Amino acid sequence: MSWCTLRQPGTDEIKTRMQPDHLLYNARFPLSNEYDPDWVMANEMGPNALWMSELLVEEMTIRAGMRVLDMGCGRGMSSIFLAREFGARVWANDLWISPDDNWTRFVAAGMANQICPIKAEARQLPYAAGFFEAIFSIDSYHYYGTDDLYLAYILRFLESGGQLGMMIPGLTRPLDLTDVPTHLKKKQASGAVFWNPAECFSFHTPDWWRGHLEKTGLVTVQTCRLVDDGWKLWLQWERAREAAGGGFSAFPSDAETIEADGGAYLGFVLVVAQKR
């Protein structure tokens, strides 16, 4: 398997049937397999946003013309996926990525009439009450949504009956934070140490997330579960990044830790809740 030079392809190059022997090919994700792997790596900011989006939309109702808030969209892969595959109108909200940069990507993808790039902090959102029909979040919600008061805030912008969906890294079982397993704290050959307390304290089990959301009485939790073999997807992604030379984010690979863990603690949590 060989990699081409990373590039920012135009709309005619984003959709390219991936070969089954490619490191980013996974039969579980027929829609994601249609995207150019160099484009995916050029715009990655964490475990494959296309895979995560494809899993999440299986549990949500996304329709053509629907107003969707993509919270923490990064470089907009999930936004392009929602617009291209389902015809949604997407507000691509991120704090760290310039809306100018994202707009260039959306125009190149042929999505200029469907996606609006926005730069806004998660607690200072500029939208009208009840404006969105769905809120969608990939690898982002755990950074701000563990706040006991945050759900009530973000639900202001969701219509009654609308869905809040998230795909986030999490734990397969409770973890004693005073005694984190050695393999999670061990320095890897890549130089990375997986367990960063500043971020990993936001990792929780599905049971924790269900309780966190349900205690408010504001939503009905429709789905809250671990992704089957989520750690294997994570590992496949990290190995693909290694082969690509690190992807765009250039963070050191965590493949060693994820493989050593083998799903004992690490995985992905999928949550869909409906506003009452």
Short mmCIF file of C-alpha atoms in Angstrom, two decimals:
data_model
loop_
_atom_site.label_atom_id
_atom_site.label_comp_id
_atom_site.label_asym_id
_atom_site.label_seq_id
_atom_site.Cartn_x
_atom_site.Cartn_y
_atom_site.Cartn_z
CA MET A 1 0.00 0.00 0.00
CA SER A 2 1.36 3.38 -0.96
CA TRP A 3 0.31 6.91 -0.17
CA CYS A 4 0.21 9.86 -2.53
CA THR A 5 1.33 13.33 -1.49
CA LEU A 6 -1.30 14.92 0.74
CA ARG A 7 -3.38 17.44 -1.16
CA GLN A 8 -6.57 19.45 -0.96
CA PRO A 9 -8.59 17.99 -3.85
CA GLY A 10 -11.43 19.72 -5.62
CA THR A 11 -15.00 18.46 -5.59
CA ASP A 12 -14.26 15.96 -8.39
CA GLU A 13 -11.48 14.37 -6.33
CA ILE A 14 -13.07 14.08 -2.88
CA LYS A 15 -15.19 11.08 -3.83
CA THR A 16 -12.84 8.32 -4.98
CA ARG A 17 -13.67 4.66 -4.54
CA MET A 18 -11.17 3.25 -2.03
CA GLN A 19 -9.56 -0.09 -2.78
CA PRO A 20 -10.23 -2.93 -0.30
CA ASP A 21 -6.51 -3.32 0.45
CA HIS A 22 -6.18 0.30 1.58
CA LEU A 23 -5.42 0.88 5.26
CA LEU A 24 -8.42 3.21 5.55
CA TYR A 25 -10.81 0.77 3.89
CA ASN A 26 -13.36 -0.83 6.20
CA ALA A 27 -16.32 -2.81 4.88
CA ARG A 28 -18.35 -1.50 7.80
CA PHE A 29 -18.37 1.99 6.23
CA PRO A 30 -19.55 1.92 2.61
CA LEU A 31 -20.11 5.69 2.46
CA SER A 32 -16.73 6.56 3.96
CA ASN A 33 -15.01 4.17 1.57
CA GLU A 34 -16.03 6.47 -1.28
CA TYR A 35 -13.88 9.37 -0.01
CA ASP A 36 -10.32 10.05 -1.12
CA PRO A 37 -7.94 8.82 1.62
CA ASP A 38 -5.46 11.64 1.00
CA TRP A 39 -8.25 14.17 1.52
CA VAL A 40 -9.22 12.40 4.75
CA MET A 41 -5.65 12.54 6.05
CA ALA A 42 -5.18 16.13 4.93
CA ASN A 43 -8.15 17.21 7.05
CA GLU A 44 -8.07 14.83 10.03
CA MET A 45 -8.16 16.08 13.60
CA GLY A 46 -8.80 12.82 15.41
CA PRO A 47 -10.11 9.30 14.85
CA ASN A 48 -11.71 9.09 11.40
CA ALA A 49 -14.52 11.67 11.39
CA LEU A 50 -16.16 9.98 8.41
CA TRP A 51 -16.38 6.62 10.17
CA MET A 52 -17.70 8.26 13.31
CA SER A 53 -20.26 10.25 11.31
CA GLU A 54 -21.43 7.19 9.43
CA LEU A 55 -21.97 5.32 12.70
CA LEU A 56 -23.84 8.22 14.27
CA VAL A 57 -26.19 8.88 11.35
CA GLU A 58 -27.32 5.25 11.54
CA GLU A 59 -28.91 6.16 14.88
CA MET A 60 -30.23 9.61 13.92
CA THR A 61 -32.79 11.02 11.50
CA ILE A 62 -30.99 13.31 9.04
CA ARG A 63 -33.07 14.51 6.09
CA ALA A 64 -32.49 16.68 3.04
CA GLY A 65 -32.87 20.35 3.90
CA MET A 66 -32.66 19.75 7.66
CA ARG A 67 -30.90 22.46 9.68
CA VAL A 68 -28.03 20.73 11.50
CA LEU A 69 -25.48 22.19 13.91
CA ASP A 70 -22.15 20.36 13.59
CA MET A 71 -20.48 21.17 16.91
CA GLY A 72 -16.69 21.00 16.96
CA CYS A 73 -16.57 20.27 13.24
CA GLY A 74 -12.78 20.72 12.97
CA ARG A 75 -11.84 20.92 9.30
CA GLY A 76 -15.37 20.12 8.29
CA MET A 77 -15.25 16.51 7.14
CA SER A 78 -18.36 15.63 9.13
CA SER A 79 -20.14 18.72 7.78
CA ILE A 80 -19.32 17.79 4.18
CA PHE A 81 -20.47 14.22 4.88
CA LEU A 82 -23.85 15.36 6.21
CA ALA A 83 -24.40 17.78 3.35
CA ARG A 84 -23.17 15.52 0.54
CA GLU A 85 -24.67 12.22 1.67
CA PHE A 86 -27.96 13.42 3.17
CA GLY A 87 -28.59 16.86 1.69
CA ALA A 88 -28.59 18.53 5.12
CA ARG A 89 -27.99 22.25 5.60
CA VAL A 90 -25.12 22.42 8.06
CA TRP A 91 -23.75 25.14 10.33
CA ALA A 92 -20.14 24.03 10.81
CA ASN A 93 -19.15 25.36 14.24
CA ASP A 94 -15.56 25.24 15.50
CA LEU A 95 -13.41 27.36 17.80
CA TRP A 96 -9.93 26.44 16.57
CA ILE A 97 -10.24 26.27 12.79
CA SER A 98 -10.64 29.48 10.83
CA PRO A 99 -14.02 29.81 9.08
CA ASP A 100 -12.07 31.20 6.11
CA ASP A 101 -10.18 27.91 5.85
CA ASN A 102 -13.32 25.85 6.23
CA TRP A 103 -15.18 27.95 3.68
CA THR A 104 -12.42 27.23 1.14
CA ARG A 105 -12.87 23.51 1.83
CA PHE A 106 -16.64 23.68 1.53
CA VAL A 107 -16.49 25.56 -1.75
CA ALA A 108 -13.93 23.08 -3.14
CA ALA A 109 -16.26 20.26 -2.13
CA GLY A 110 -19.16 21.86 -4.02
CA MET A 111 -21.05 22.48 -0.79
CA ALA A 112 -21.12 26.29 -0.80
CA ASN A 113 -24.93 26.37 -0.79
CA GLN A 114 -25.30 23.86 2.02
CA ILE A 115 -22.67 24.57 4.68
CA CYS A 116 -22.06 27.76 6.66
CA PRO A 117 -18.71 27.98 8.52
CA ILE A 118 -18.91 29.54 12.00
CA LYS A 119 -16.26 30.27 14.62
CA ALA A 120 -17.78 30.22 18.08
CA GLU A 121 -16.98 28.97 21.57
CA ALA A 122 -19.27 26.21 22.84
CA ARG A 123 -20.71 28.46 25.56
CA GLN A 124 -21.12 31.53 23.36
CA LEU A 125 -23.13 30.25 20.43
CA PRO A 126 -24.67 32.88 18.13
CA TYR A 127 -27.82 31.03 17.05
CA ALA A 128 -31.54 31.66 17.46
CA ALA A 129 -33.54 29.69 19.99
CA GLY A 130 -35.00 26.53 18.52
CA PHE A 131 -33.27 27.09 15.17
CA PHE A 132 -31.77 23.63 14.65
CA GLU A 133 -33.56 20.39 13.92
CA ALA A 134 -30.56 18.32 14.97
CA ILE A 135 -27.23 18.82 16.76
CA PHE A 136 -24.37 16.58 15.67
CA SER A 137 -20.97 16.27 17.32
CA ILE A 138 -17.94 14.10 16.54
CA ASP A 139 -15.04 13.84 19.04
CA SER A 140 -15.93 17.16 20.66
CA TYR A 141 -18.85 17.10 23.10
CA HIS A 142 -16.86 15.61 25.99
CA TYR A 143 -14.64 18.74 26.08
CA TYR A 144 -17.52 20.92 27.24
CA GLY A 145 -20.60 18.74 27.70
CA THR A 146 -19.52 17.16 31.00
CA ASP A 147 -20.51 20.44 32.66
CA ASP A 148 -23.74 19.78 34.61
CA LEU A 149 -25.28 22.97 33.22
CA TYR A 150 -24.26 22.64 29.58
CA LEU A 151 -27.08 20.45 28.27
CA ALA A 152 -29.71 23.04 29.21
CA TYR A 153 -27.64 25.67 27.41
CA ILE A 154 -27.17 23.89 24.10
CA LEU A 155 -30.76 22.64 24.02
CA ARG A 156 -31.87 26.27 23.72
CA PHE A 157 -30.85 26.09 20.07
CA LEU A 158 -32.63 22.80 19.31
CA GLU A 159 -36.30 22.55 18.43
CA SER A 160 -38.64 20.47 20.57
CA GLY A 161 -38.34 16.85 19.52
CA GLY A 162 -34.99 17.45 17.84
CA GLN A 163 -32.08 15.07 18.32
CA LEU A 164 -28.70 15.64 19.94
CA GLY A 165 -26.19 13.06 18.72
CA MET A 166 -22.57 12.61 19.70
CA MET A 167 -19.71 10.20 19.10
CA ILE A 168 -16.96 10.56 21.67
CA PRO A 169 -13.97 8.63 23.03
CA GLY A 170 -14.83 6.99 26.30
CA LEU A 171 -14.37 4.15 28.73
CA THR A 172 -15.64 0.60 28.52
CA ARG A 173 -15.80 0.40 32.33
CA PRO A 174 -15.26 2.72 35.31
CA LEU A 175 -11.67 3.74 35.92
CA ASP A 176 -10.10 4.66 39.24
CA LEU A 177 -8.46 7.97 38.34
CA THR A 178 -6.13 7.65 41.33
CA ASP A 179 -4.77 4.37 39.94
CA VAL A 180 -4.71 4.65 36.13
CA PRO A 181 -3.38 1.41 34.54
CA THR A 182 0.31 1.53 33.69
CA HIS A 183 -0.19 0.80 29.98
CA LEU A 184 -2.25 3.99 29.60
CA LYS A 185 0.51 6.11 31.17
CA LYS A 186 3.50 4.41 29.56
CA LYS A 187 5.56 6.39 27.05
CA GLN A 188 5.16 4.84 23.61
CA ALA A 189 7.78 4.34 20.92
CA SER A 190 6.19 7.29 19.09
CA GLY A 191 7.07 9.49 22.07
CA ALA A 192 3.43 9.98 23.02
CA VAL A 193 1.90 9.29 26.42
CA PHE A 194 -1.78 8.50 25.92
CA TRP A 195 -3.12 9.43 29.35
CA ASN A 196 -3.23 13.21 29.50
CA PRO A 197 -5.23 14.17 32.61
CA ALA A 198 -6.17 17.52 31.10
CA GLU A 199 -8.25 15.67 28.49
CA CYS A 200 -8.71 12.08 29.61
CA PHE A 201 -10.61 13.00 32.77
CA SER A 202 -13.48 13.76 30.37
CA PHE A 203 -13.63 10.10 29.25
CA HIS A 204 -16.64 8.30 30.70
CA THR A 205 -18.65 5.12 30.31
CA PRO A 206 -22.03 4.91 28.55
CA ASP A 207 -23.73 4.51 31.95
CA TRP A 208 -22.13 7.77 33.12
CA TRP A 209 -23.31 9.61 30.02
CA ARG A 210 -26.83 8.24 30.28
CA GLY A 211 -27.10 9.35 33.89
CA HIS A 212 -25.52 12.72 33.13
CA LEU A 213 -28.13 13.47 30.48
CA GLU A 214 -31.19 11.85 32.02
CA LYS A 215 -30.84 13.52 35.41
CA THR A 216 -31.76 16.86 33.81
CA GLY A 217 -35.18 15.67 32.70
CA LEU A 218 -34.64 17.63 29.49
CA VAL A 219 -34.10 14.73 27.09
CA THR A 220 -35.08 11.17 26.39
CA VAL A 221 -31.96 9.12 25.77
CA GLN A 222 -32.67 6.98 22.71
CA THR A 223 -29.25 5.36 22.36
CA CYS A 224 -26.24 5.28 24.68
CA ARG A 225 -23.79 2.49 24.06
CA LEU A 226 -20.25 1.47 23.30
CA VAL A 227 -19.39 1.11 19.63
CA ASP A 228 -18.77 -2.55 18.85
CA ASP A 229 -15.00 -3.12 18.57
CA GLY A 230 -14.45 0.61 18.83
CA TRP A 231 -10.86 0.10 19.95
CA LYS A 232 -10.16 -1.84 16.75
CA LEU A 233 -11.43 1.08 14.66
CA TRP A 234 -9.23 3.42 16.70
CA LEU A 235 -6.23 1.17 16.16
CA GLN A 236 -6.87 0.89 12.42
CA TRP A 237 -7.02 4.67 12.23
CA GLU A 238 -3.75 5.12 14.10
CA ARG A 239 -1.98 2.57 11.91
CA ALA A 240 -3.22 4.36 8.81
CA ARG A 241 -1.95 7.66 10.19
CA GLU A 242 1.45 6.10 10.79
CA ALA A 243 1.59 4.90 7.18
CA ALA A 244 0.59 8.36 5.97
CA GLY A 245 3.35 10.03 7.93
CA GLY A 246 1.16 11.31 10.73
CA GLY A 247 -1.76 12.92 8.88
CA PHE A 248 -2.44 16.63 9.18
CA SER A 249 -2.50 16.97 12.96
CA ALA A 250 0.95 15.38 13.25
CA PHE A 251 0.19 14.17 16.79
CA PRO A 252 2.31 11.10 17.62
CA SER A 253 0.58 7.78 17.13
CA ASP A 254 -1.26 6.18 20.06
CA ALA A 255 -1.45 2.78 18.34
CA GLU A 256 0.84 1.14 20.88
CA THR A 257 -1.36 2.05 23.84
CA ILE A 258 -4.61 1.22 22.08
CA GLU A 259 -3.29 -2.18 21.02
CA ALA A 260 -1.98 -2.91 24.53
CA ASP A 261 -5.35 -1.92 26.00
CA GLY A 262 -7.23 -4.19 23.61
CA GLY A 263 -10.59 -2.69 24.55
CA ALA A 264 -10.11 -3.23 28.28
CA TYR A 265 -10.75 0.46 28.98
CA LEU A 266 -10.75 2.48 25.76
CA GLY A 267 -13.45 2.75 23.15
CA PHE A 268 -16.07 5.04 21.64
CA VAL A 269 -19.41 6.01 23.13
CA LEU A 270 -22.37 6.74 20.85
CA VAL A 271 -25.22 8.83 22.28
CA VAL A 272 -28.47 10.04 20.76
CA ALA A 273 -30.97 11.96 22.87
CA GLN A 274 -34.24 13.66 21.95
CA LYS A 275 -35.28 17.00 23.39
CA ARG A 276 -38.51 16.76 25.32
#
